[in-house]
Coordinates of C-alpha atoms (C1' of nucleotides) in Angstrom, one line a residue:
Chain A
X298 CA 30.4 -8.8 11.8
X299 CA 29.5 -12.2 13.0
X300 CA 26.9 -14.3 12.1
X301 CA 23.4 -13.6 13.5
X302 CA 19.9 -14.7 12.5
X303 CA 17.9 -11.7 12.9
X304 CA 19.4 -8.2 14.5
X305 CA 16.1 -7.1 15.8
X306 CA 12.6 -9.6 16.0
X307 CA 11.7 -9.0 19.5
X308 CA 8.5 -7.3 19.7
X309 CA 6.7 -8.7 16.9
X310 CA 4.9 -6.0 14.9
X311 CA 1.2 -5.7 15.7
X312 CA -1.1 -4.8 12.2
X313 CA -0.8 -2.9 9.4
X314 CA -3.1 -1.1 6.5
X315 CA -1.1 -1.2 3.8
X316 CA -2.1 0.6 0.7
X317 CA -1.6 -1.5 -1.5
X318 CA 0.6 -0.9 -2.9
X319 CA 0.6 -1.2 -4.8
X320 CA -2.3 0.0 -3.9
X321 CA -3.4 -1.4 -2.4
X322 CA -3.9 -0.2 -1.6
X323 CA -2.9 0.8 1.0
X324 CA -2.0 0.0 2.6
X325 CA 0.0 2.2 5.4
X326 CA 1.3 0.5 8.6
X327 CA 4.5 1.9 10.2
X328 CA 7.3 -0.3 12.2
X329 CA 6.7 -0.4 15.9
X330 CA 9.3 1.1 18.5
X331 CA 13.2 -0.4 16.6
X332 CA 11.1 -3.3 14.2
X333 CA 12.2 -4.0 11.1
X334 CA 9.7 -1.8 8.6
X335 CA 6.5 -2.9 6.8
X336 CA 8.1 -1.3 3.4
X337 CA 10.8 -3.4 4.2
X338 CA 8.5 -6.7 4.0
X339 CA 6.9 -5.7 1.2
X340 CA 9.6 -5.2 -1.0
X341 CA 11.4 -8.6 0.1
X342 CA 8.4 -10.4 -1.1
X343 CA 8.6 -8.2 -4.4
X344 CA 12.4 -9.0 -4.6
X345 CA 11.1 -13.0 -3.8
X346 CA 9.0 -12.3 -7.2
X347 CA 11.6 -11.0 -9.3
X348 CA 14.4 -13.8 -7.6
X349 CA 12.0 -16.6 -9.0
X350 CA 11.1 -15.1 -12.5
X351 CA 15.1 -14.5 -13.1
X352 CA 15.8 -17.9 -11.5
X353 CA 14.6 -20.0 -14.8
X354 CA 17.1 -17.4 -17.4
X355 CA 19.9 -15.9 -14.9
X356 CA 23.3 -17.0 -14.4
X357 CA 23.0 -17.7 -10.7
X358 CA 23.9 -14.7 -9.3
X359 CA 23.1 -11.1 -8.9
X360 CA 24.6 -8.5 -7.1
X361 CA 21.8 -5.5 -5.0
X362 CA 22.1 -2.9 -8.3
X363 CA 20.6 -5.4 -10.8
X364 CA 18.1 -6.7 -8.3
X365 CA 17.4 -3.1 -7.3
X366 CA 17.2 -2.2 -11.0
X367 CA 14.6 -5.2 -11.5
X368 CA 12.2 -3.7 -8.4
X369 CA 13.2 0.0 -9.0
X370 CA 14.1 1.0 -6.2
X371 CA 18.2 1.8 -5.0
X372 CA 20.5 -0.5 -4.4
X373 CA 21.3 0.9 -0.7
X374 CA 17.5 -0.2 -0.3
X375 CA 18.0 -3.3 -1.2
X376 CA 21.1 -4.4 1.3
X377 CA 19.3 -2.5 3.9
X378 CA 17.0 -4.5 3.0
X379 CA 18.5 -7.7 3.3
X380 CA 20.7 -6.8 6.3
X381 CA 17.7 -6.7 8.5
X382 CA 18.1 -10.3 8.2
X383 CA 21.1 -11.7 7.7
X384 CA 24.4 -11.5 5.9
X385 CA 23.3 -13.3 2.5
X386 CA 26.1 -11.7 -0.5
X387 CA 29.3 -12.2 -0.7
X388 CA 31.8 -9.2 -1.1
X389 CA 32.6 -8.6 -4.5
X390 CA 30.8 -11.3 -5.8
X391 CA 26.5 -10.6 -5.1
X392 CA 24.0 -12.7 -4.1
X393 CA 23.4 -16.6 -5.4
X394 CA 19.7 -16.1 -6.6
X395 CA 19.0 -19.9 -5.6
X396 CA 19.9 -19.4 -1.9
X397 CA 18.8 -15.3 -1.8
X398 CA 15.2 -17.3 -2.7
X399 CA 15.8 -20.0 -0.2
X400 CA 16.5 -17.0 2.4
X401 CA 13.5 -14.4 1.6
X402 CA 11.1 -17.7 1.5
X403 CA 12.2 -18.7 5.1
X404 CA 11.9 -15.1 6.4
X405 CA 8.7 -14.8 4.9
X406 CA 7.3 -17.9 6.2
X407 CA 6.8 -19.5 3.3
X408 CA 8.6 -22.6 4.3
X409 CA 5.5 -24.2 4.6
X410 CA 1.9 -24.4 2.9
X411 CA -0.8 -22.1 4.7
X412 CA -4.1 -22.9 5.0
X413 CA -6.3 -20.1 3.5
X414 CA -10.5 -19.8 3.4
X415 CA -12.5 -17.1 1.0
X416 CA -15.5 -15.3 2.7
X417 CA -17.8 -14.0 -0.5
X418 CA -18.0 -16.0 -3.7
X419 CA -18.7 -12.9 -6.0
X420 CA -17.0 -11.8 -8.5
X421 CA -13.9 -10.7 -6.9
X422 CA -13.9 -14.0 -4.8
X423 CA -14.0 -16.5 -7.5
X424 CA -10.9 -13.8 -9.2
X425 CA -9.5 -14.5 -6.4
X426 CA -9.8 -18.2 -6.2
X427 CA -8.5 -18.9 -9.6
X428 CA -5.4 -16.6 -9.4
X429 CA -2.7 -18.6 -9.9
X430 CA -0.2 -17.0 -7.6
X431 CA -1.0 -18.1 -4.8
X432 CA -1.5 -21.6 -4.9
X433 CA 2.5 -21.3 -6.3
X434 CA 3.6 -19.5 -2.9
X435 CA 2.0 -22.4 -0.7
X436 CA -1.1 -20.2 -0.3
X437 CA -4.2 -23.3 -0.3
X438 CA -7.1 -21.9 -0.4
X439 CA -9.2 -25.0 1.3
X440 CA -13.1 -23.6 2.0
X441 CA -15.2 -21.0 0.2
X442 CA -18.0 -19.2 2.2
X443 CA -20.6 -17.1 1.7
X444 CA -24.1 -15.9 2.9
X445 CA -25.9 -16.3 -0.3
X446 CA -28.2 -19.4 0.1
X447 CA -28.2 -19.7 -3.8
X448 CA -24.5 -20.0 -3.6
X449 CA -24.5 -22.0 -0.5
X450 CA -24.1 -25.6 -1.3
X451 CA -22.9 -25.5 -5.0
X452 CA -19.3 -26.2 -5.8
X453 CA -17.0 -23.8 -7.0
X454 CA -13.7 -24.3 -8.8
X455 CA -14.1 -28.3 -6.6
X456 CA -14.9 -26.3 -3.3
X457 CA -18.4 -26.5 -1.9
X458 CA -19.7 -23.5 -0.7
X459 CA -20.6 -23.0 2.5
X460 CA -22.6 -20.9 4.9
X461 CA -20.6 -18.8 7.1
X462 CA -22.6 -19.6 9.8
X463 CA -21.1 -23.1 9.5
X464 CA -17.5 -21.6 9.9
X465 CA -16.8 -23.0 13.2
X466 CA -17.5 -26.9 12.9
X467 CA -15.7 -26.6 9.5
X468 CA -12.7 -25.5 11.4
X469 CA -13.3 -28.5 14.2
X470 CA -13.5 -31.1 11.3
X471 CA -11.1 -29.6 8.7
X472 CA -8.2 -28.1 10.7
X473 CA -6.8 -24.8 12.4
X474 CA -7.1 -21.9 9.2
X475 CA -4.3 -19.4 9.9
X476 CA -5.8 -16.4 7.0
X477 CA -9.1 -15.6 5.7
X478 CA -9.3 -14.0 2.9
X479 CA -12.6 -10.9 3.3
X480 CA -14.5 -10.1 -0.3
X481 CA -17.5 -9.4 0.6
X482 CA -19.4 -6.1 0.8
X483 CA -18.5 -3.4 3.3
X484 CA -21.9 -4.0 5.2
X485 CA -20.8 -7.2 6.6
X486 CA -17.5 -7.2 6.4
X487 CA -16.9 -6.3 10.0
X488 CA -18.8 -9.7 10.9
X489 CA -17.3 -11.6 8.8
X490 CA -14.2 -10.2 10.0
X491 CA -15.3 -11.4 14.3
X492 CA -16.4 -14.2 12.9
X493 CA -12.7 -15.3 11.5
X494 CA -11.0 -14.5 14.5
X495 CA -13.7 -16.3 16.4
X496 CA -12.2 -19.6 15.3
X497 CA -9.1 -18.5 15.1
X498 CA -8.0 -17.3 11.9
X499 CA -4.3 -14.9 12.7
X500 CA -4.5 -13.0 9.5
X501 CA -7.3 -10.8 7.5
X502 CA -6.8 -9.9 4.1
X503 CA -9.2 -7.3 3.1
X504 CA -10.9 -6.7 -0.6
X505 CA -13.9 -4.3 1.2
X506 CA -13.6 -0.6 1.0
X507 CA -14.0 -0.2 4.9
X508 CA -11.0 -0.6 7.8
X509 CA -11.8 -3.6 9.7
X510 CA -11.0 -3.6 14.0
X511 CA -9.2 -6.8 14.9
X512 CA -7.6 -7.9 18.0
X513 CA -3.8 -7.2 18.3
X514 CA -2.8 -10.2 17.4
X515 CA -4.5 -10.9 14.2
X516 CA -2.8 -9.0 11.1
X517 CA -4.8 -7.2 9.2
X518 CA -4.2 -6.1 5.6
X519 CA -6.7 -4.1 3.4
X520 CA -6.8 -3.8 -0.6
X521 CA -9.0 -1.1 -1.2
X522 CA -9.4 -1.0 -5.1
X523 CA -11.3 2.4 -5.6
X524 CA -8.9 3.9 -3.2
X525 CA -6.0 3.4 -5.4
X526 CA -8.2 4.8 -8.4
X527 CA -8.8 8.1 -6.4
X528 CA -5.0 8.6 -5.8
X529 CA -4.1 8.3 -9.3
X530 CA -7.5 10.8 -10.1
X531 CA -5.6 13.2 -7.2
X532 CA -2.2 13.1 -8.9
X533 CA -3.9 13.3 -12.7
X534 CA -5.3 16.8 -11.5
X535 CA -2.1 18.1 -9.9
X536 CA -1.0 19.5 -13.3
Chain B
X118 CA -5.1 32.2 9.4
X119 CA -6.6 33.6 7.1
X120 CA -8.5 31.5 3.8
X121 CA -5.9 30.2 1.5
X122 CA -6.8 27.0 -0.7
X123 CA -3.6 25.0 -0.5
X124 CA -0.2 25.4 1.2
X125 CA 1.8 23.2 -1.1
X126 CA 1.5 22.5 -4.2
X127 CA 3.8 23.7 -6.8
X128 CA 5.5 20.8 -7.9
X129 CA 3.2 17.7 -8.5
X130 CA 4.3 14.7 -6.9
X131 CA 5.8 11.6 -9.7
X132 CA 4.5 8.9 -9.1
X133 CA 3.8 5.9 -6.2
X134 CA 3.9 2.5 -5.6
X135 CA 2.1 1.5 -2.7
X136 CA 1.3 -1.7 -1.6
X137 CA -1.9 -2.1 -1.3
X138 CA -2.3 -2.0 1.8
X139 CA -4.3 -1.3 1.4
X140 CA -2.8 -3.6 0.4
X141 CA -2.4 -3.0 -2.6
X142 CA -0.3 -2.9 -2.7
X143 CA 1.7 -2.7 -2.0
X144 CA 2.8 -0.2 -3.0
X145 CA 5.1 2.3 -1.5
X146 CA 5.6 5.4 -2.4
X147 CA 6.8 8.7 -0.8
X148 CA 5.9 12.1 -1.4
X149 CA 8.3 14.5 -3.7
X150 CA 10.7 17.0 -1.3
X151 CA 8.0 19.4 0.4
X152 CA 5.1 17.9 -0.8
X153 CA 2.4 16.5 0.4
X154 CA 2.5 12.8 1.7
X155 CA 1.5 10.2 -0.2
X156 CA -0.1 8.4 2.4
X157 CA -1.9 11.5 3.1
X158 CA -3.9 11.4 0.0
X159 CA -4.5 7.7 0.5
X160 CA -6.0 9.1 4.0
X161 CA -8.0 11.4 2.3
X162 CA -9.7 8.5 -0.4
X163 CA -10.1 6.6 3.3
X164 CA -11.7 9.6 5.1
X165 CA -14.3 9.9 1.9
X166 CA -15.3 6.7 1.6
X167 CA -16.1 6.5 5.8
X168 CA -18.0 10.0 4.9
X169 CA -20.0 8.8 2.4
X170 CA -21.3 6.0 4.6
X171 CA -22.1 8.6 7.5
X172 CA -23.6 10.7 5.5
X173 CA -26.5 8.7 5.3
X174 CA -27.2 8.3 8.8
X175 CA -24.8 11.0 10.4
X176 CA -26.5 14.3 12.2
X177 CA -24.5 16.2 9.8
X178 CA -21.3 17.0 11.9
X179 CA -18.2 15.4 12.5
X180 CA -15.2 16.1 14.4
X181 CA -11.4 15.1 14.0
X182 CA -12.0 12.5 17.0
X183 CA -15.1 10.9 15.4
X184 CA -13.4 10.7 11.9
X185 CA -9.8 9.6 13.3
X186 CA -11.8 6.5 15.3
X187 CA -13.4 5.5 11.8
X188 CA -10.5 5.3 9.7
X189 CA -8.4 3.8 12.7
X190 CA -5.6 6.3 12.8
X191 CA -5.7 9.3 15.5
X192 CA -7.0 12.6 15.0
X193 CA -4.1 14.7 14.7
X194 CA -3.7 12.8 11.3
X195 CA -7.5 13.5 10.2
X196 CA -6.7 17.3 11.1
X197 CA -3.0 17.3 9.3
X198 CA -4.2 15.8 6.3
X199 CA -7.0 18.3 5.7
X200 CA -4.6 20.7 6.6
X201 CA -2.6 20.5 3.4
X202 CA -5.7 21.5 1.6
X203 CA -7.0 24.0 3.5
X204 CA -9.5 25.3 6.6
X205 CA -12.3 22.9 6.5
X206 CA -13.5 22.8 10.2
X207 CA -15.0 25.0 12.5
X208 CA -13.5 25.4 16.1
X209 CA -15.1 24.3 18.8
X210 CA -17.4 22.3 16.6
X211 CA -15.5 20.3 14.0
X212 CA -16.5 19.5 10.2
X213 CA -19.7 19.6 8.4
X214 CA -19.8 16.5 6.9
X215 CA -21.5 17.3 3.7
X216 CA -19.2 20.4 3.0
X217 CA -16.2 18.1 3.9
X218 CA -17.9 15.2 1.2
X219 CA -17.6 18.1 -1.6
X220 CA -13.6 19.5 -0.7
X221 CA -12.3 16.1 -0.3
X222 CA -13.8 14.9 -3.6
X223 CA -12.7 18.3 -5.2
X224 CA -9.3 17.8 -3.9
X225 CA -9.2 14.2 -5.0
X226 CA -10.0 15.7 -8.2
X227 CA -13.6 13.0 -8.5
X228 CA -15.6 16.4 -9.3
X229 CA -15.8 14.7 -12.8
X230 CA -15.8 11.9 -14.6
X231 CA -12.7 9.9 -15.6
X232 CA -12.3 7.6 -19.0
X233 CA -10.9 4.0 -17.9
X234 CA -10.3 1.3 -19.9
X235 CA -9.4 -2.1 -18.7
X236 CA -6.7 -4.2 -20.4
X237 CA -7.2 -8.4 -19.6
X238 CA -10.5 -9.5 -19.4
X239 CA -9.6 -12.8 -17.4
X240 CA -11.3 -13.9 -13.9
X241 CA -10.0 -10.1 -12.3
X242 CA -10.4 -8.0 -15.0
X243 CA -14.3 -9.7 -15.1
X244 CA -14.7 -9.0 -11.0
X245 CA -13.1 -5.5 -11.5
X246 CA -15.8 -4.5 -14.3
X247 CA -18.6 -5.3 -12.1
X248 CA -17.7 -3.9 -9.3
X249 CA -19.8 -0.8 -8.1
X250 CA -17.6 1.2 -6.8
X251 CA -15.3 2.7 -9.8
X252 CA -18.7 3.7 -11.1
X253 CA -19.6 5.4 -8.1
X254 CA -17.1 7.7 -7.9
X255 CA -16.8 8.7 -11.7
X256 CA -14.4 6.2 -13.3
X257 CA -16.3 4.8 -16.1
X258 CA -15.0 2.0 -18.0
X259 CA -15.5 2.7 -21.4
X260 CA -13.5 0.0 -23.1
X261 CA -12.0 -3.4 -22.5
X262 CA -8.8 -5.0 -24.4
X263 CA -7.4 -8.8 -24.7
X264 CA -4.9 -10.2 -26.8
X265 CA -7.1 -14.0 -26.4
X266 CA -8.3 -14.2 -30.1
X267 CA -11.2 -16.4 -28.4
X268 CA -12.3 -13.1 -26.5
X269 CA -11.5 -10.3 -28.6
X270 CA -15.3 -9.7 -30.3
X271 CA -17.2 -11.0 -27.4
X272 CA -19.2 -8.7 -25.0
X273 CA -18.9 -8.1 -21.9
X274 CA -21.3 -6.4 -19.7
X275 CA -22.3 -4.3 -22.9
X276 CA -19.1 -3.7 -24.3
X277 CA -17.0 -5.4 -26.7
X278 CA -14.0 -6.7 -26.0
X279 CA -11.4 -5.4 -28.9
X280 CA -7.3 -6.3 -29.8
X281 CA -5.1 -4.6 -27.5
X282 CA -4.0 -3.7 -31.0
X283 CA -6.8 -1.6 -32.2
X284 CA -6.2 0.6 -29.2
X285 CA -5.0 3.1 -30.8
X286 CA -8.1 4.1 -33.5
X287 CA -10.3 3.4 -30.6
X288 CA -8.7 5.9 -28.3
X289 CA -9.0 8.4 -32.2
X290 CA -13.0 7.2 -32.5
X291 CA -13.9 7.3 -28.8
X292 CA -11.9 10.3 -27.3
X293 CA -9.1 10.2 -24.4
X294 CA -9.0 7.6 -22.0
X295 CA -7.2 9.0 -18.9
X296 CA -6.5 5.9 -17.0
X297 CA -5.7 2.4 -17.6
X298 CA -6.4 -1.0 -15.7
X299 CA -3.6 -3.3 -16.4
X300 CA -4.8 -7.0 -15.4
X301 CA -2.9 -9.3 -17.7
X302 CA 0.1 -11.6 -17.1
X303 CA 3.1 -10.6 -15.5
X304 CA 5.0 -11.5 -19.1
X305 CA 2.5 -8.8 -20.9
X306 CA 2.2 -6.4 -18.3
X307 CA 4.7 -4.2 -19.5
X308 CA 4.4 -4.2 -23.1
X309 CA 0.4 -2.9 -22.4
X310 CA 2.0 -0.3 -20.5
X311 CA 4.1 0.9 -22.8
X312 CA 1.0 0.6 -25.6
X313 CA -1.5 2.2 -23.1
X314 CA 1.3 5.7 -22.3
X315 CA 1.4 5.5 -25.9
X316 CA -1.8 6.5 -26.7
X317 CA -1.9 8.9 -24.1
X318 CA -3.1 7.3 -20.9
X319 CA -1.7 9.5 -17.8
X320 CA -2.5 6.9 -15.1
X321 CA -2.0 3.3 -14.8
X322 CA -3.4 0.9 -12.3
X323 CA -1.4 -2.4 -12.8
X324 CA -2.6 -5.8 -11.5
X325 CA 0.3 -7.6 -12.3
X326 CA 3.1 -8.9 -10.2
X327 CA 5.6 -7.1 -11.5
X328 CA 6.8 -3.5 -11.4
X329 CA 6.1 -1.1 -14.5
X330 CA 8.4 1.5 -15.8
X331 CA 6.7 4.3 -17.2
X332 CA 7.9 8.1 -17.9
X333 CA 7.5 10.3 -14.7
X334 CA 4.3 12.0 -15.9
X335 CA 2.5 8.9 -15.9
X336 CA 1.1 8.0 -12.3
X337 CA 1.1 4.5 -11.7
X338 CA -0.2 2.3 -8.9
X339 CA 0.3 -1.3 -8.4
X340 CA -1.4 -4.0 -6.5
X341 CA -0.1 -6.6 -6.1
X342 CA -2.1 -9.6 -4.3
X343 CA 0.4 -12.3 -3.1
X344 CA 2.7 -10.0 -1.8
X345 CA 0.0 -8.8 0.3
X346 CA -0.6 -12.6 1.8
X347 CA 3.2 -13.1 1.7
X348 CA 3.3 -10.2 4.2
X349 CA 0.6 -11.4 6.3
X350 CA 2.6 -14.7 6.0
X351 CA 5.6 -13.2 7.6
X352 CA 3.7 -11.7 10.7
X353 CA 2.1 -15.1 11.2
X354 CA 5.3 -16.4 11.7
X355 CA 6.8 -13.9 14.0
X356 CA 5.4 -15.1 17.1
Chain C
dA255 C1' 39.0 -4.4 -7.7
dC256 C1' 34.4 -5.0 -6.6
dG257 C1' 30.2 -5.4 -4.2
dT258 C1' 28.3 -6.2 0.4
dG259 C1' 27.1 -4.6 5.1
dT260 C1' 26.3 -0.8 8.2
dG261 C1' 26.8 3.5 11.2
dA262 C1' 25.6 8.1 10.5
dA263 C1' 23.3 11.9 8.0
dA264 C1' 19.4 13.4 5.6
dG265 C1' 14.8 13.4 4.7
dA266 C1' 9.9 12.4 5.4
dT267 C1' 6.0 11.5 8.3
dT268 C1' 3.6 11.3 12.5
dT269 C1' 2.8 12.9 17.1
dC270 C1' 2.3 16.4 20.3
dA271 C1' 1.1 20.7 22.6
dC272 C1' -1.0 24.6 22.4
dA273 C1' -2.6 28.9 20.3
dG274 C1' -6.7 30.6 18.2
dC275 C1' -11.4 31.1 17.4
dG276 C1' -16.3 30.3 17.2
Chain D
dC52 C1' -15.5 25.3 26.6
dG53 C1' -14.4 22.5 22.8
dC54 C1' -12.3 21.4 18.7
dT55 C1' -9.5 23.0 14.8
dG56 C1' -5.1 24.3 12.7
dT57 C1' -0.2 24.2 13.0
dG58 C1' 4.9 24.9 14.4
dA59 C1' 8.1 22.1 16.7
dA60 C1' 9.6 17.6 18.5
dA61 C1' 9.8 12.8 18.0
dT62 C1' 10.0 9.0 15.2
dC63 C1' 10.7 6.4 11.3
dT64 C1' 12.7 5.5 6.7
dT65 C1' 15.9 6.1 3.1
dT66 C1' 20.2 7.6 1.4
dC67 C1' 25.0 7.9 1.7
dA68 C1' 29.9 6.9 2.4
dC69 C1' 33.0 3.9 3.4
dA70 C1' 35.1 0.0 5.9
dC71 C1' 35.5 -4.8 5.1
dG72 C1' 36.0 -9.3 3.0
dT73 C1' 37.0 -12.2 -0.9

DNA sequence: ACGTGTGAAAGATTTCACAGCG
DNA sequence: CGCTGTGAAATCTTTCACACGT
């Protein structure tokens, strides 16, 4: 078959709640009407994970069965997978890992850097902040918020915190933010989330145990951590 | 119909990786020919938690409709997934929310307490200790592992942090741990899996980016946090 | 020969429609 | 009458088999 970008990007899809999934969590969210499917997207960034780590020892190559043994899942998967997207092997030869990377990068978006605020400095917010991943995937987390007034105004990891009632001229005199990042608790988690897509923030990720409403056009993915704890408790007392 | 307890469940689903959606993860995972969904038990650690919160304030009933518009999926979901387990409702006027409170946790297997120990005590494994909610439904973390010399001997939130090393005569000393946090480095991940099924542990919950292999009988979940903003990243972009 | 790419089959999950019962 | 419980249909995802290209 010829060449062609994408076979199937129309209808952009709208949210999803993935479990998590690993766990997160949940994280569900199904394809909508002929899209390419959220399982699909999540395993291309796994398969962008293990690309990079076997980048720095492999020989350059890597055919759909080793890269499918790497994310354990089967090899049909994996050029199903892939095909959504492009033609990216060669027959009878694999994949190059250096262009497979360049590939999953652009169809992820990761092209270029993403501007990223924290709501909630707690604990799990200042995890968050110092997790080295995603600075490494263009992920720049650039203002810390919070609704603590003994947080509010000391400095955090060389971010100021700030109140989130302060959001908005933050966003006038700093720059568009395309994801905010929700760890607060469930209480105010909704309003946090409005407030967000108030100034136009596109995508939510999650960390409180409660499913947030959003507009259509904002994506929305949850990480609920006791969640994924219960599902392993379920499957520990099926035996 | 008349009263039977579950429909399904003879042969005990393996094991998951969901995304998180929540995140997490993540995390996929499908249920084992003729059992019950994955997703649906996910569902059913959703449903408890939006309980739980009503409880406090509810009048005591709940129908499918009220239920289905808190967890954000539609009601002939909320009635499927209880389904599996049994006849909770009554027709015509839908669930008692208290009664519901009790089969869900029964069914989720959180009518006792759970042994959890927590391997990496970095920035997450710090935010996962204190937060509330693992203590609130019954998983009580009852020991915490490093390999960081400077750490091991240190306390923590009243416990000590030991060598990943002296697992084993702690697991002897303290009794059976049933599930273990995994929030170390990608490079480690795996070798503390292998230690923590080892000694025992039946369910893993694994913070690093990188999938586990363990024997079938061991549950694991992943959750895996820049996937989750790489797949927000890819939505941003499709538009 | 070998491994990718893909249409078609198989399998799983969700949606629907309605019977059933308080 | 209203809302649950559920078989059947619709939809979605994964697996498979094999044609195709190098």
């Amino acid at each position: 078959m010829a060449k062609r970008k994408a076979k199937a990007t129309k209808t952009a899809a709208k949210s999803g709640r993935p479990r998590s999934p690993s766990g997160s969590s949940r994280k569900q969210g199904r394809a909508i009407k002929g899209e390419i499917p959220y399982s699909t997207i999540v395993r291309l960034a796994q398969y962008l994970r293990i690309l990079e780590r076997l980048q720095t020892v492999g020989t350059g190559k890597i055919s759909s069965n080793e890269l499918a043994r790497e994310a354990k899942v089967n090899s049909f998967l994996v050029r199903k997978d892939l095909s959504y997207f492009g033609e990216f092997g060669v027959r009878g030869v694999g994949y190059e890992i250096k262009s497979l990377i360049r590939e999953v990068r652009k169809i992820l978006g990761l092209n270029r850097e993403r501007r990223v605020i924290l709501v909630g400095v707690g604990h799990l917010g200042r995890a968050l902040l110092s997790y080295k991943g995603f600075a490494e995937e263009g992920f720049c987390i650039c203002g810390l918020f919070d609704s603590d007034p003994a947080k509010i105004g000391t400095t955090v990891r060389n971010l100021e915190v700030r109140s989130i009632f302060t959001l908005e001229e933050f966003v006038e005199s700093n720059g568009a933010v395309e994801i905010g990042i929700i760890a607060v608790p469930a209480f105010s988690a909704q309003f946090v989330a409005n407030t967000l897509v108030a100034v136009g923030v596109k995508g939510l990720l999650n960390f409180a145990p409660i499913p947030l409403t959003a507009p259509p056009h904002v994506i929305t993915v949850s990480v609920d951590l006791t969640t994924n704890l219960e599902v392993i408790s379920y499957y520990l007392s099926q035996r």
